[in-house]
Tab-separated table of C-alpha atoms and ligand atoms in Angstrom:
chain	number	residue	atom	x	y	z
Q	503	MET	CA	0.000	0.000	0.000
Q	504	ARG	CA	1.111	3.549	-0.738
Q	505	TYR	CA	0.608	4.738	2.863
Q	506	SER	CA	2.161	3.285	5.995
Q	507	ILE	CA	1.844	3.873	9.720
Q	508	ASP	CA	4.946	3.936	11.935
Q	509	LYS	CA	5.744	4.831	15.502
Q	510	MET	CA	6.893	8.450	15.755
Q	511	THR	CA	10.604	8.813	16.491
Q	512	LEU	CA	12.699	11.777	17.623
Q	513	ALA	CA	13.946	12.212	14.039
Q	514	ASP	CA	10.334	12.774	12.924
Q	515	VAL	CA	9.661	15.681	15.310
Q	516	PRO	CA	10.724	18.609	13.055
Q	517	ARG	CA	8.454	17.378	10.233
Q	518	VAL	CA	5.627	16.721	12.706
Q	519	THR	CA	5.816	20.252	14.113
Q	520	GLU	CA	5.875	21.630	10.560
Q	521	ILE	CA	2.607	19.800	9.781
Q	522	GLU	CA	1.164	20.785	13.149
Q	523	ARG	CA	1.706	24.475	12.346
Q	524	GLN	CA	-0.430	24.043	9.226
Q	525	ALA	CA	-3.135	22.115	11.051
Q	526	TYR	CA	-3.755	23.942	14.339
Q	527	PRO	CA	-4.089	27.598	15.359
Q	528	SER	CA	-1.734	27.012	18.300
Q	529	THR	CA	0.996	24.422	18.523
Q	530	TRP	CA	3.247	22.545	20.912
Q	531	PRO	CA	6.946	23.396	20.940
Q	532	SER	CA	9.166	20.628	19.450
Q	533	SER	CA	10.513	20.024	22.942
Q	534	ALA	CA	7.041	18.899	24.069
Q	535	TYR	CA	7.011	16.126	21.442
Q	536	ARG	CA	10.543	15.100	22.338
Q	537	LYS	CA	9.543	14.930	26.004
Q	538	GLU	CA	6.454	12.876	25.170
Q	539	LEU	CA	8.512	10.390	23.157
Q	540	GLN	CA	11.322	10.116	25.679
Q	541	ASP	CA	9.674	10.461	29.072
Q	542	ASN	CA	5.985	9.606	28.879
Q	543	ARG	CA	5.545	5.853	28.997
Q	544	TRP	CA	1.765	6.262	28.674
Q	545	ALA	CA	2.028	8.196	25.421
Q	546	HIS	CA	1.803	6.585	21.972
Q	547	TYR	CA	2.518	8.612	18.851
Q	548	ILE	CA	2.369	7.545	15.215
Q	549	VAL	CA	3.049	9.049	11.814
Q	550	VAL	CA	1.587	8.284	8.403
Q	551	ARG	CA	3.979	8.236	5.468
Q	552	ASP	CA	3.410	8.516	1.726
Q	553	LYS	CA	5.889	6.270	-0.081
Q	554	HIS	CA	5.360	8.231	-3.300
Q	555	ILE	CA	7.009	11.303	-1.780
Q	556	ALA	CA	10.091	9.311	-0.873
Q	557	GLU	CA	10.156	7.626	-4.276
Q	558	GLU	CA	9.849	10.941	-6.113
Q	559	GLN	CA	12.647	12.456	-4.052
Q	560	LEU	CA	14.788	9.388	-4.538
Q	561	ILE	CA	14.267	9.455	-8.305
Q	562	GLY	CA	15.025	13.193	-8.240
Q	563	SER	CA	18.262	12.526	-6.422
Q	564	GLN	CA	19.098	9.748	-8.910
Q	565	GLU	CA	18.585	12.153	-11.794
Q	566	LEU	CA	20.923	14.574	-10.065
Q	567	GLU	CA	23.450	11.829	-9.619
Q	568	LYS	CA	23.132	10.898	-13.317
Q	569	THR	CA	23.920	14.418	-14.394
Q	570	ARG	CA	26.917	14.345	-12.100
Q	571	LYS	CA	27.927	11.100	-13.848
Q	572	SER	CA	28.334	9.292	-10.552
Q	573	ARG	CA	26.972	5.916	-9.452
Q	574	LEU	CA	23.160	5.545	-9.284
Q	575	PHE	CA	21.419	5.064	-5.989
Q	576	PRO	CA	20.316	1.387	-5.864
Q	577	LEU	CA	16.631	1.067	-6.781
Q	578	SER	CA	16.331	-1.868	-4.392
Q	579	LEU	CA	16.270	0.689	-1.572
Q	580	LEU	CA	12.757	1.638	-2.615
Q	581	THR	CA	11.363	-1.608	-1.295
Q	582	ASN	CA	13.525	-1.646	1.826
Q	583	ARG	CA	14.241	0.963	4.404
Q	584	LEU	CA	14.623	4.458	3.001
Q	585	PRO	CA	17.413	6.854	3.917
Q	586	ILE	CA	16.429	8.739	7.083
Q	587	GLY	CA	15.959	12.133	5.338
Q	588	LEU	CA	13.491	10.601	2.884
Q	589	GLU	CA	11.643	8.771	5.646
Q	590	VAL	CA	11.117	12.045	7.481
Q	591	ALA	CA	10.140	13.953	4.329
Q	592	SER	CA	7.500	11.330	3.526
Q	593	ILE	CA	5.506	12.045	6.710
Q	594	VAL	CA	2.115	13.571	5.844
Q	595	GLY	CA	0.307	13.300	9.170
Q	596	PHE	CA	0.543	12.199	12.763
Q	597	ALA	CA	-1.554	11.322	15.799
Q	598	GLY	CA	-1.183	10.369	19.422
Q	599	LEU	CA	-2.885	9.245	22.583
Q	600	TRP	CA	-2.267	8.823	26.289
Q	601	LEU	CA	-3.392	5.827	28.237
Q	602	MET	CA	-4.989	6.903	31.525
Q	603	VAL	CA	-5.880	3.755	33.488
Q	604	ASP	CA	-8.265	2.079	31.043
Q	605	GLU	CA	-9.078	5.133	28.923
Q	606	ALA	CA	-7.211	6.120	25.780
Q	607	HIS	CA	-7.220	9.919	25.386
Q	608	VAL	CA	-6.566	11.075	21.843
Q	609	THR	CA	-4.247	14.079	22.190
Q	610	THR	CA	-3.743	15.015	18.562
Q	611	ILE	CA	-4.521	13.956	15.005
Q	612	ALA	CA	-3.507	16.025	12.017
Q	613	LEU	CA	-2.759	15.789	8.335
Q	614	HIS	CA	-0.872	18.037	5.995
Q	615	PRO	CA	-3.544	20.120	4.163
Q	616	ASP	CA	-2.612	18.563	0.781
Q	617	TYR	CA	-3.359	15.073	2.094
Q	618	ARG	CA	-6.797	15.564	3.590
Q	619	GLY	CA	-9.974	13.985	2.292
Q	620	ARG	CA	-8.473	10.719	1.093
Q	621	GLY	CA	-8.988	8.515	4.153
Q	622	LEU	CA	-5.735	9.231	5.974
Q	623	GLY	CA	-7.404	10.871	8.980
Q	624	GLU	CA	-9.390	7.685	9.225
Q	625	LEU	CA	-6.245	5.601	8.909
Q	626	LEU	CA	-4.665	7.517	11.788
Q	627	LEU	CA	-7.767	7.243	13.978
Q	628	ALA	CA	-8.207	3.517	13.232
Q	629	SER	CA	-4.525	2.992	14.078
Q	630	LEU	CA	-5.012	4.791	17.404
Q	631	ILE	CA	-7.987	2.546	18.157
Q	632	ASP	CA	-5.860	-0.516	17.301
Q	633	ILE	CA	-3.224	0.776	19.726
Q	634	SER	CA	-5.973	1.283	22.331
Q	635	TYR	CA	-6.849	-2.421	22.045
Q	636	ASP	CA	-3.178	-3.405	22.287
Q	637	ILE	CA	-2.563	-1.399	25.454
Q	638	GLY	CA	-5.715	-2.558	27.219
Q	639	ALA	CA	-7.877	0.554	26.995
Q	640	LYS	CA	-11.609	0.032	27.313
Q	641	TRP	CA	-12.786	3.388	26.014
Q	642	VAL	CA	-11.398	6.055	23.725
Q	643	THR	CA	-12.109	9.717	24.375
Q	644	LEU	CA	-11.106	13.126	23.038
Q	645	GLU	CA	-11.902	16.822	22.938
Q	646	VAL	CA	-12.706	18.634	19.725
Q	647	ARG	CA	-13.548	22.245	18.931
Q	648	VAL	CA	-17.291	22.785	18.633
Q	649	SER	CA	-16.634	24.397	15.229
Q	650	ASN	CA	-14.545	21.485	13.892
Q	651	HIS	CA	-17.264	19.601	12.044
Q	652	THR	CA	-14.833	17.704	9.819
Q	653	ALA	CA	-13.110	16.100	12.794
Q	654	GLN	CA	-16.427	15.524	14.576
Q	655	ASN	CA	-17.741	13.658	11.507
Q	656	LEU	CA	-14.645	11.491	11.464
Q	657	TYR	CA	-15.061	10.671	15.160
Q	658	ARG	CA	-18.789	9.947	14.812
Q	659	LYS	CA	-18.010	7.573	11.958
Q	660	TYR	CA	-15.861	5.596	14.424
Q	661	GLY	CA	-18.538	5.491	17.095
Q	662	PHE	CA	-17.604	8.514	19.203
Q	663	ARG	CA	-20.584	10.229	20.798
Q	664	GLU	CA	-20.928	13.613	22.502
Q	665	ALA	CA	-20.731	13.492	26.279
Q	666	GLY	CA	-20.517	17.132	27.323
Q	667	LEU	CA	-18.695	20.411	26.853
Q	668	ARG	CA	-15.577	21.967	28.313
Q	669	HIS	CA	-16.281	25.682	28.324
Q	670	ARG	CA	-13.638	28.025	26.875
Q	671	TYR	CA	-11.242	25.091	26.634
Q	672	TYR	CA	-9.077	26.497	23.805
Q	673	SER	CA	-6.953	29.404	24.939
Q	674	ASP	CA	-6.395	30.945	21.465
Q	675	ASN	CA	-10.073	31.891	20.946
Q	676	GLN	CA	-11.823	30.705	24.134
Q	677	GLU	CA	-13.767	28.175	22.069
Q	678	ASP	CA	-15.666	25.372	23.816
Q	679	ALA	CA	-14.584	21.760	23.420
Q	680	LEU	CA	-16.969	18.946	22.763
Q	681	ILE	CA	-16.076	15.862	24.808
Q	682	MET	CA	-16.583	12.651	22.852
Q	683	TRP	CA	-16.381	8.992	23.918
Q	684	THR	CA	-16.649	5.632	22.262
Q	685	GLU	CA	-18.677	2.878	23.840
Q	686	GLU	CA	-16.637	0.015	25.364
Q	687	ILE	CA	-14.349	-0.898	22.505
Q	688	ASN	CA	-14.335	-4.549	23.580
Q	689	SER	CA	-18.076	-4.890	23.067
Q	690	ALA	CA	-19.010	-7.254	20.253
Q	691	THR	CA	-20.910	-4.522	18.422
Q	692	TYR	CA	-18.031	-2.035	18.531
Q	693	ARG	CA	-15.482	-4.645	17.466
Q	694	GLN	CA	-17.637	-5.700	14.532
Q	695	GLN	CA	-18.319	-2.142	13.357
Q	696	PHE	CA	-14.652	-1.266	13.726
Q	697	GLN	CA	-13.527	-4.266	11.663
Q	698	GLU	CA	-16.044	-3.399	8.934
Q	699	LEU	CA	-14.885	0.211	8.816
Q	700	LYS	CA	-11.268	-0.920	8.584
Q	701	LYS	CA	-12.037	-3.248	5.669
Q	702	LEU	CA	-13.751	-0.440	3.756
Q	703	LEU	CA	-10.878	1.903	4.536
Q	704	GLN	CA	-8.313	-0.633	3.336
Q	705	LYS	CA	-10.145	-0.899	-0.007
Q	706	LYS	CA	-10.324	2.880	-0.310
Q	707	LEU	CA	-6.618	3.325	0.399
Q	708	GLU	CA	-5.614	0.548	-1.997
Q	709	SER	CA	-7.330	2.455	-4.792
Q	710	PHE	CA	-4.787	5.307	-4.530
K	1029	COA	C1	-9.604	16.170	10.965
K	1029	COA	C2	-8.660	15.543	9.958
K	1029	COA	C3	-7.587	14.745	10.704
K	1029	COA	C4	-9.485	14.584	9.046
K	1029	COA	O1	-8.598	13.932	8.175
K	1029	COA	P1	-8.947	13.665	6.646
K	1029	COA	O2	-7.869	12.798	6.094
K	1029	COA	O3	-9.199	14.940	5.945
K	1029	COA	O4	-10.309	12.848	6.718
K	1029	COA	P2	-10.654	11.525	5.921
K	1029	COA	O5	-10.437	11.724	4.471
K	1029	COA	O6	-9.984	10.365	6.550
K	1029	COA	O7	-12.232	11.450	6.172
K	1029	COA	C5	-12.775	10.672	7.215
K	1029	COA	C6	-14.123	11.203	7.595
K	1029	COA	O8	-13.998	12.527	8.127
K	1029	COA	C7	-15.120	13.310	7.738
K	1029	COA	N1	-14.693	14.356	6.816
K	1029	COA	C8	-13.519	14.432	6.129
K	1029	COA	N2	-13.460	15.569	5.417
K	1029	COA	C9	-14.621	16.225	5.641
K	1029	COA	C10	-15.152	17.466	5.198
K	1029	COA	N3	-14.479	18.257	4.361
K	1029	COA	N4	-16.378	17.846	5.655
K	1029	COA	C11	-17.070	17.077	6.507
K	1029	COA	N5	-16.624	15.873	6.973
K	1029	COA	C12	-15.416	15.453	6.533
K	1029	COA	C13	-16.064	12.350	7.031
K	1029	COA	O9	-16.888	11.751	8.007
K	1029	COA	C14	-15.098	11.329	6.462
K	1029	COA	O10	-15.702	10.085	6.213
K	1029	COA	P3	-16.320	9.771	4.744
K	1029	COA	O11	-15.139	9.797	3.804
K	1029	COA	O12	-16.933	8.424	4.878
K	1029	COA	O13	-17.292	10.878	4.471
K	1029	COA	C15	-7.996	16.615	9.042
K	1029	COA	O14	-9.027	17.356	8.429
K	1029	COA	C16	-7.052	17.567	9.761
K	1029	COA	O15	-5.861	17.305	9.878
K	1029	COA	N6	-7.591	18.711	10.259
K	1029	COA	C17	-6.771	19.708	10.976
K	1029	COA	C18	-6.386	19.236	12.359
K	1029	COA	C19	-7.624	18.891	13.191
K	1029	COA	O16	-8.624	19.597	13.186
K	1029	COA	N7	-7.516	17.773	13.934
K	1029	COA	C20	-8.564	17.313	14.818
K	1029	COA	C21	-8.360	17.899	16.174
K	1029	COA	S1	-9.598	17.334	17.315
């Protein structure tokens, strides 16, 4: 598949903060991500990569090499691990959660503006829910701006329901946050719906 999900690493942080700046009105400093990755054992962060970006850059660098009449970069690298710079450049979105006892709290989910609307927000959210199963969470919860209907639609699609408001939660514009929760993710109905959504998503992403 063109897109892949990986654990976020320290090397990814500059690219992640670059995308974050384009996705949110206010952002975390890079040091906050580094701290999360290094010191918070309850935090889980992932990135989504587009292999085409890395391939295009690799081909571009091969062309450059050709004109310099030096040895070509081995094409076999495309199917294996990419050079670190290309891996970082191929990040198009990221997401994270904290485990608090048996609740997974989604802390962030964002895509580069050019990559929205093609199922990658869904891929990130589904991956966070998979992580929630792996780490023993029973529920998944999050806060979302009352004006952020796109994100709310995404969350509703994955079974999140409104459970209240946090007044003036966002400091940049004093906007309220909607609190949303899934039902118990281990329930048979949730599991089944989640698996069905993932199958549909897989098909959608394979068509790119
Ligand atoms: C929210 C965000 C992650 C969604 O990612 P995305 O890749 O654009 O969304 P997807 O293509 O995966 O769409 C998944 C679902 O989201 C909803 N959605 C996506 N784009 C939408 C739009 N323009 N209008 C309304 N709903 C939309 C739909 O329910 C969609 O499901 P569908 O395809 O079956 O209709 C992305 O828009 C983003 O990064 N926004 C800025 C950061 C942000 O607001 N993060 C959320 C903080 S709580």
